[in-house]
CSV table of C-alpha atoms in Angstrom, one decimal:
chain,number,residue,atom,x,y,z
A,24,MET,CA,-0.1,0.1,-0.1
A,25,GLY,CA,3.2,2.3,0.6
A,26,ASN,CA,3.9,5.0,3.3
A,27,ALA,CA,1.7,7.4,1.7
A,28,LYS,CA,-1.1,5.7,3.8
A,29,LYS,CA,-2.7,6.6,6.6
A,30,THR,CA,-3.5,3.7,9.2
A,31,TRP,CA,-5.7,3.6,12.1
A,32,LEU,CA,-5.7,-0.4,13.1
A,33,VAL,CA,-8.9,-0.8,15.9
A,34,CYS,CA,-9.1,-3.2,18.0
A,35,ASN,CA,-10.7,-5.2,20.8
A,36,ALA,CA,-9.7,-6.4,23.8
A,37,ALA,CA,-12.3,-8.7,24.4
A,38,SER,CA,-12.2,-10.9,21.6
A,39,GLY,CA,-11.6,-14.2,20.9
A,40,SER,CA,-8.3,-14.3,19.6
A,41,ASN,CA,-7.6,-10.1,20.0
A,42,ASP,CA,-4.3,-10.1,23.4
A,43,ASP,CA,-1.9,-7.6,23.5
A,44,GLU,CA,0.8,-10.3,22.5
A,45,ALA,CA,-1.6,-10.9,19.4
A,46,VAL,CA,-2.0,-7.4,19.2
A,47,ALA,CA,2.0,-6.8,19.2
A,48,GLU,CA,2.6,-9.2,16.9
A,49,LEU,CA,0.2,-7.6,14.4
A,50,VAL,CA,0.8,-3.8,14.9
A,51,SER,CA,4.7,-5.5,14.3
A,52,ALA,CA,3.6,-6.4,10.6
A,53,LEU,CA,2.1,-3.7,9.9
A,54,ASP,CA,5.5,-1.6,10.7
A,55,ASN,CA,7.4,-4.0,8.6
A,56,ALA,CA,5.1,-4.3,5.9
A,57,GLY,CA,5.6,0.2,5.5
A,58,MET,CA,2.1,0.8,7.5
A,59,PRO,CA,2.6,1.4,10.7
A,60,PRO,CA,-0.5,3.1,12.2
A,61,ALA,CA,-0.8,5.7,13.4
A,62,ARG,CA,-4.1,5.4,15.8
A,63,ARG,CA,-4.9,2.5,18.1
A,64,ILE,CA,-7.9,2.5,18.6
A,65,ARG,CA,-9.5,0.3,21.9
A,66,PHE,CA,-13.0,-0.4,21.1
A,67,PRO,CA,-15.3,-0.4,23.0
A,68,ASP,CA,-13.7,2.1,25.3
A,69,ASP,CA,-13.3,4.3,22.4
A,70,SER,CA,-15.9,4.6,19.9
A,71,ALA,CA,-16.3,3.6,16.6
A,72,PRO,CA,-14.5,6.3,14.0
A,73,THR,CA,-17.2,8.4,12.2
A,74,PRO,CA,-16.8,9.0,7.7
A,75,GLU,CA,-16.0,12.8,8.3
A,76,GLU,CA,-14.0,12.4,10.8
A,77,LEU,CA,-11.4,9.4,9.5
A,78,ASP,CA,-12.1,12.4,6.0
A,79,ALA,CA,-10.2,15.0,8.7
A,80,GLN,CA,-7.7,12.8,9.8
A,81,GLY,CA,-5.9,12.2,6.4
A,82,VAL,CA,-6.9,8.5,6.8
A,83,ASP,CA,-6.7,5.7,3.8
A,84,LEU,CA,-6.8,2.6,5.2
A,85,LEU,CA,-8.7,1.7,8.5
A,86,LEU,CA,-7.8,-1.4,10.1
A,87,VAL,CA,-9.8,-3.7,12.4
A,88,PHE,CA,-8.9,-6.3,15.0
A,89,GLY,CA,-12.1,-8.1,16.5
A,90,GLY,CA,-14.2,-10.9,16.6
A,91,ASP,CA,-18.2,-10.5,13.9
A,92,GLY,CA,-19.4,-7.7,16.2
A,93,THR,CA,-16.7,-5.7,16.4
A,94,THR,CA,-16.4,-6.0,12.8
A,95,HIS,CA,-20.1,-4.9,12.2
A,96,THR,CA,-19.3,-2.2,14.6
A,97,VAL,CA,-16.4,-0.4,12.2
A,98,VAL,CA,-17.6,-1.5,9.1
A,99,THR,CA,-21.1,-0.1,8.7
A,100,ARG,CA,-20.4,2.6,11.2
A,101,ALA,CA,-17.7,3.8,8.1
A,102,TYR,CA,-20.7,3.7,5.2
A,103,GLY,CA,-19.8,6.7,2.5
A,104,TRP,CA,-15.9,6.9,3.1
A,105,ASN,CA,-13.8,6.4,0.5
A,106,GLY,CA,-11.6,4.9,2.2
A,107,ALA,CA,-11.2,1.1,3.0
A,108,VAL,CA,-11.4,-1.1,5.3
A,109,LEU,CA,-9.0,-4.3,5.7
A,110,VAL,CA,-11.1,-7.3,8.4
A,111,LEU,CA,-8.6,-9.0,9.9
A,112,PRO,CA,-9.4,-11.7,12.3
A,113,GLY,CA,-8.9,-10.9,16.0
A,114,GLY,CA,-12.2,-12.9,17.2
A,115,THR,CA,-14.0,-16.6,17.7
A,116,MET,CA,-15.9,-17.7,14.6
A,117,ASN,CA,-14.3,-14.3,12.1
A,118,LEU,CA,-16.7,-15.5,9.6
A,119,LEU,CA,-16.1,-11.5,7.7
A,120,SER,CA,-12.9,-12.1,7.3
A,121,LYS,CA,-12.9,-15.1,6.3
A,122,ARG,CA,-15.2,-15.2,3.0
A,123,LEU,CA,-13.6,-12.2,2.3
A,124,HIS,CA,-9.6,-13.8,3.1
A,125,GLY,CA,-9.7,-17.4,3.2
A,126,ASP,CA,-9.0,-18.6,7.0
A,127,VAL,CA,-5.4,-17.7,7.6
A,128,PRO,CA,-4.3,-15.1,9.7
A,129,ALA,CA,-3.6,-11.3,10.4
A,130,THR,CA,0.1,-11.5,9.9
A,131,GLN,CA,-0.1,-12.7,6.5
A,132,ILE,CA,-3.7,-10.8,5.7
A,133,VAL,CA,-1.2,-7.7,5.9
A,134,GLU,CA,2.1,-9.5,4.5
A,135,ARG,CA,-0.4,-10.0,1.0
A,136,LEU,CA,-1.7,-6.5,1.3
A,137,ALA,CA,2.0,-4.9,1.7
A,138,ARG,CA,2.9,-6.9,-1.7
A,139,GLY,CA,-0.2,-5.4,-3.3
A,140,LYS,CA,-2.5,-8.2,-3.8
A,141,ALA,CA,-5.3,-6.7,-2.0
A,142,ARG,CA,-8.1,-5.3,-4.1
A,143,ARG,CA,-11.6,-3.4,-3.1
A,144,VAL,CA,-14.9,-5.3,-3.0
A,145,ARG,CA,-17.8,-4.8,-2.0
A,146,PRO,CA,-19.3,-8.3,-0.8
A,147,SER,CA,-23.4,-8.9,-1.1
A,148,VAL,CA,-25.1,-7.4,3.0
A,149,ILE,CA,-28.4,-8.2,4.6
A,150,ARG,CA,-30.2,-5.2,4.9
A,151,SER,CA,-33.4,-5.0,7.7
A,152,ARG,CA,-34.8,-2.7,10.0
A,153,HIS,CA,-32.2,-3.4,12.5
A,154,GLY,CA,-29.5,-2.2,10.5
A,155,GLU,CA,-27.0,-4.3,8.2
A,156,GLY,CA,-25.8,-8.5,8.5
A,157,LEU,CA,-22.4,-8.9,6.8
A,158,THR,CA,-22.5,-12.7,7.9
A,159,GLY,CA,-25.6,-13.8,9.0
A,160,VAL,CA,-29.5,-13.7,10.9
A,161,LEU,CA,-30.0,-16.9,12.7
A,162,ALA,CA,-33.5,-16.1,13.7
A,163,GLY,CA,-36.2,-18.5,16.2
A,164,PRO,CA,-35.9,-19.6,19.4
A,165,GLY,CA,-32.6,-21.0,19.1
A,166,ALA,CA,-31.4,-17.4,19.4
A,167,ILE,CA,-31.0,-18.5,22.8
A,168,TRP,CA,-28.7,-20.1,22.6
A,169,ASN,CA,-26.0,-16.9,22.1
A,170,GLU,CA,-26.5,-16.1,25.9
A,171,VAL,CA,-24.2,-19.3,27.0
A,172,ARG,CA,-21.6,-18.3,24.8
A,173,GLU,CA,-21.5,-15.2,27.0
A,174,ALA,CA,-22.2,-17.4,29.9
A,175,ILE,CA,-18.3,-19.0,28.5
A,176,ARG,CA,-16.9,-15.3,28.3
A,177,SER,CA,-17.7,-15.4,32.0
A,178,SER,CA,-15.6,-17.6,32.8
A,179,SER,CA,-18.7,-19.0,35.4
A,180,ILE,CA,-19.3,-22.9,35.3
A,181,LEU,CA,-22.5,-22.5,37.4
A,182,GLU,CA,-23.5,-19.8,35.2
A,183,VAL,CA,-22.5,-21.3,31.7
A,184,VAL,CA,-24.9,-24.2,33.0
A,185,THR,CA,-28.0,-23.0,34.0
A,186,ALA,CA,-27.4,-21.1,30.8
A,187,THR,CA,-27.4,-24.2,28.9
A,188,ARG,CA,-30.0,-25.8,31.0
A,189,GLU,CA,-32.4,-23.2,29.6
A,190,ALA,CA,-31.4,-22.7,26.4
A,191,ILE,CA,-31.5,-26.6,25.4
A,192,ALA,CA,-35.3,-26.5,27.0
A,193,HIS,CA,-36.3,-22.8,24.8
A,194,SER,CA,-34.9,-24.1,21.8
A,195,THR,CA,-36.3,-26.9,21.4
A,196,SER,CA,-40.3,-25.9,23.6
A,197,ALA,CA,-40.5,-22.5,22.0
A,198,PRO,CA,-42.8,-20.9,19.2
A,199,LYS,CA,-41.0,-21.9,16.2
A,200,VAL,CA,-40.3,-19.2,13.2
A,201,VAL,CA,-41.4,-20.0,9.5
A,202,CYS,CA,-41.1,-18.7,6.1
A,203,GLU,CA,-43.7,-16.6,4.7
A,204,GLY,CA,-45.4,-16.8,1.5
A,205,VAL,CA,-42.7,-19.4,0.7
A,206,ASP,CA,-42.9,-22.9,0.1
A,207,CYS,CA,-40.2,-24.3,1.5
A,208,GLY,CA,-39.6,-26.5,4.8
A,209,ARG,CA,-41.6,-28.0,7.1
A,210,GLU,CA,-44.9,-26.0,8.2
A,211,GLU,CA,-44.7,-26.4,11.8
A,212,GLY,CA,-41.5,-23.7,11.7
A,213,TYR,CA,-37.5,-24.6,12.4
A,214,ALA,CA,-35.2,-24.3,16.3
A,215,ALA,CA,-33.4,-21.1,14.1
A,216,ILE,CA,-33.7,-20.1,11.3
A,217,THR,CA,-30.0,-18.9,9.5
A,218,VAL,CA,-30.3,-16.3,7.0
A,219,ASN,CA,-26.1,-15.9,4.9
A,220,PRO,CA,-25.9,-13.3,2.1
A,221,HIS,CA,-23.8,-14.5,-0.9
A,222,ASP,CA,-23.6,-13.0,-4.7
A,223,SER,CA,-26.1,-15.2,-6.0
A,224,GLY,CA,-29.1,-13.7,-3.0
A,225,LEU,CA,-30.1,-15.1,0.2
A,226,GLU,CA,-29.3,-18.8,1.3
A,227,VAL,CA,-31.6,-19.9,4.0
A,228,LYS,CA,-31.9,-22.8,6.1
A,229,GLY,CA,-33.2,-24.2,8.4
A,230,TYR,CA,-32.7,-26.2,11.2
A,231,TYR,CA,-34.9,-28.5,13.8
A,232,ALA,CA,-34.9,-28.9,17.5
A,233,GLU,CA,-33.9,-32.1,17.2
A,234,THR,CA,-30.5,-31.6,15.0
A,235,LEU,CA,-30.1,-28.5,18.7
A,236,GLY,CA,-31.2,-31.0,21.1
A,237,ASP,CA,-28.7,-33.7,19.1
A,238,PHE,CA,-25.5,-30.8,19.1
A,239,ALA,CA,-26.6,-29.9,23.2
A,240,GLY,CA,-25.3,-33.4,23.8
A,241,GLN,CA,-22.1,-32.5,22.5
A,242,GLY,CA,-21.5,-29.2,24.5
A,243,ILE,CA,-18.7,-27.2,23.2
A,244,ALA,CA,-19.6,-28.2,18.7
A,245,LEU,CA,-22.9,-26.0,19.6
A,246,LEU,CA,-21.4,-23.2,21.7
A,247,ASN,CA,-19.2,-23.5,18.6
A,248,ARG,CA,-21.7,-22.6,15.9
A,249,ASN,CA,-21.5,-25.8,14.6
A,250,PHE,CA,-25.4,-26.7,14.6
A,251,ARG,CA,-24.6,-25.0,10.8
A,252,ASP,CA,-22.8,-27.6,9.5
A,253,GLY,CA,-25.8,-30.4,10.9
A,254,PRO,CA,-28.4,-31.5,9.8
A,255,HIS,CA,-31.2,-29.2,7.8
A,256,ASP,CA,-33.0,-28.4,5.0
A,257,ARG,CA,-32.3,-26.0,2.5
A,258,LEU,CA,-35.2,-23.6,1.9
A,259,GLY,CA,-33.6,-21.6,-1.0
A,260,ILE,CA,-31.8,-18.4,-2.7
A,261,HIS,CA,-33.8,-15.6,-2.2
A,262,GLU,CA,-33.6,-11.7,-2.9
A,263,THR,CA,-35.9,-10.8,0.1
A,264,ILE,CA,-37.1,-13.3,2.7
A,265,ARG,CA,-39.6,-12.9,5.8
A,266,LEU,CA,-39.3,-14.7,9.0
A,267,VAL,CA,-42.4,-15.4,10.8
A,268,CYS,CA,-44.0,-16.4,14.0
A,269,PRO,CA,-47.3,-18.2,13.5
A,270,GLU,CA,-48.2,-17.7,17.3
A,271,GLY,CA,-47.2,-14.7,17.4
A,272,GLU,CA,-44.7,-14.4,19.8
A,273,PRO,CA,-41.1,-12.1,19.3
A,274,MET,CA,-39.1,-14.1,17.5
A,275,GLY,CA,-35.3,-14.6,19.0
A,276,LEU,CA,-32.8,-13.0,16.3
A,277,LEU,CA,-29.2,-12.1,16.6
A,278,ILE,CA,-26.6,-10.6,13.4
A,279,ASP,CA,-23.7,-11.3,12.8
A,280,GLY,CA,-23.9,-13.0,16.3
A,281,GLU,CA,-25.2,-10.2,18.0
A,282,PRO,CA,-28.5,-10.4,19.6
A,283,PHE,CA,-31.4,-7.4,18.3
A,284,ASP,CA,-35.2,-7.3,20.0
A,285,GLY,CA,-36.8,-9.0,16.7
A,286,GLY,CA,-40.3,-9.1,16.0
A,287,THR,CA,-43.7,-11.7,15.6
A,288,ALA,CA,-42.0,-10.7,12.2
A,289,ASP,CA,-39.3,-9.5,10.1
A,290,GLN,CA,-38.1,-8.8,6.0
A,291,PHE,CA,-33.8,-9.0,5.7
A,292,SER,CA,-33.0,-8.2,2.0
A,293,LEU,CA,-30.2,-8.7,-0.1
A,294,ALA,CA,-27.9,-5.4,-0.6
A,295,ASN,CA,-25.0,-4.1,-1.2
A,296,CYS,CA,-21.7,-3.3,2.0
A,297,GLU,CA,-22.0,1.4,1.6
A,298,VAL,CA,-18.2,0.8,1.7
A,299,ASP,CA,-14.5,-0.5,0.0
A,300,LEU,CA,-13.1,-3.3,1.8
A,301,LEU,CA,-10.7,-5.0,0.8
A,302,ALA,CA,-10.1,-9.0,0.1
A,303,THR,CA,-6.8,-11.3,-0.5
A,304,ALA,CA,-8.1,-13.9,-0.5
A,305,ASP,CA,-6.9,-14.6,-4.7
A,306,ALA,CA,-3.8,-14.0,-3.7
A,307,ARG,CA,-0.7,-16.2,-4.7
C-alpha cells in the first residue's frame, strides 16, 4: 500500500483471539510492511470512527482486528467513506475475514496487502429494519444459545450450566419460526433459521429442534455454532425473505452474532456493503 497510506487500527481486547500479544504481533507486521498505525482505537472504550472523522484526519486505510460483532460496528459506522477497510481475524468465528481472505492469520493478510495483492470489493450483505448483517442472521428460539456463549466468557461454571439448561429447554419448546409466502420447509417451522448473504442471493437454512438437541449433547460443538453444519433443510436462495413466528411471539434474533429484539415478523433483503472492503482471498 506504500508509506503514503495513513492507517488507523481498531482492536477489541475482549474478542476471542485478540490479546496484547496478538495485537503486538499485528502491529509489528504492519510496521514491517511500511504501514504503522497512526492511531490505535481500543473498541468499545473508544468509539468506532465516522467517515467525517476519518476524512478530517486524512486516513486512507482502516483496519479492524476483532470479532464479528466489533467488525459489524466498525464497518457499518464507516458506510459512505471513500477509504478502505481491512477486516482481520481477531475474534472467535471471524466469518467476514474468512469470506474476504480465507482462513488465514492476520499477519499473512498484512503480508498480502504489502505485496499489492488486495482488491477493493463491496460484498453482498443483509439489510433489515435492524440494520445491516455482514455475515448472517439467525432467527428463532435457537438464538438463545448466544447467552451460553456470553456465560462462557464470564468464566462462571454455574452460569454456563444454568444458561445451557435454559437454552436446551427454550430452543426445543419455544414457538418456532417459518418462511412466510415461500414454499420451503416444515409447516411447523424451525427452532433456528439462518440467512447468509452470497452474490447469488440470501441462502436460507432451517434447523429443527431435534438438531439443536442432538448437538446440545456434544456441549462445546453447539457453542461454536457447529450445529450449522448439522442436519438441516435448505430453504432456497432469495432476494428477500420474510420470517414469521405463527404464534405471534417475538422472535429471537442474532445479526452477526449480536442479539437484537426481533418482532413477530421481520424481513431481510439482499443489499451491497456501502464502504470498500479489501479482499485478498485470490492472492498467491
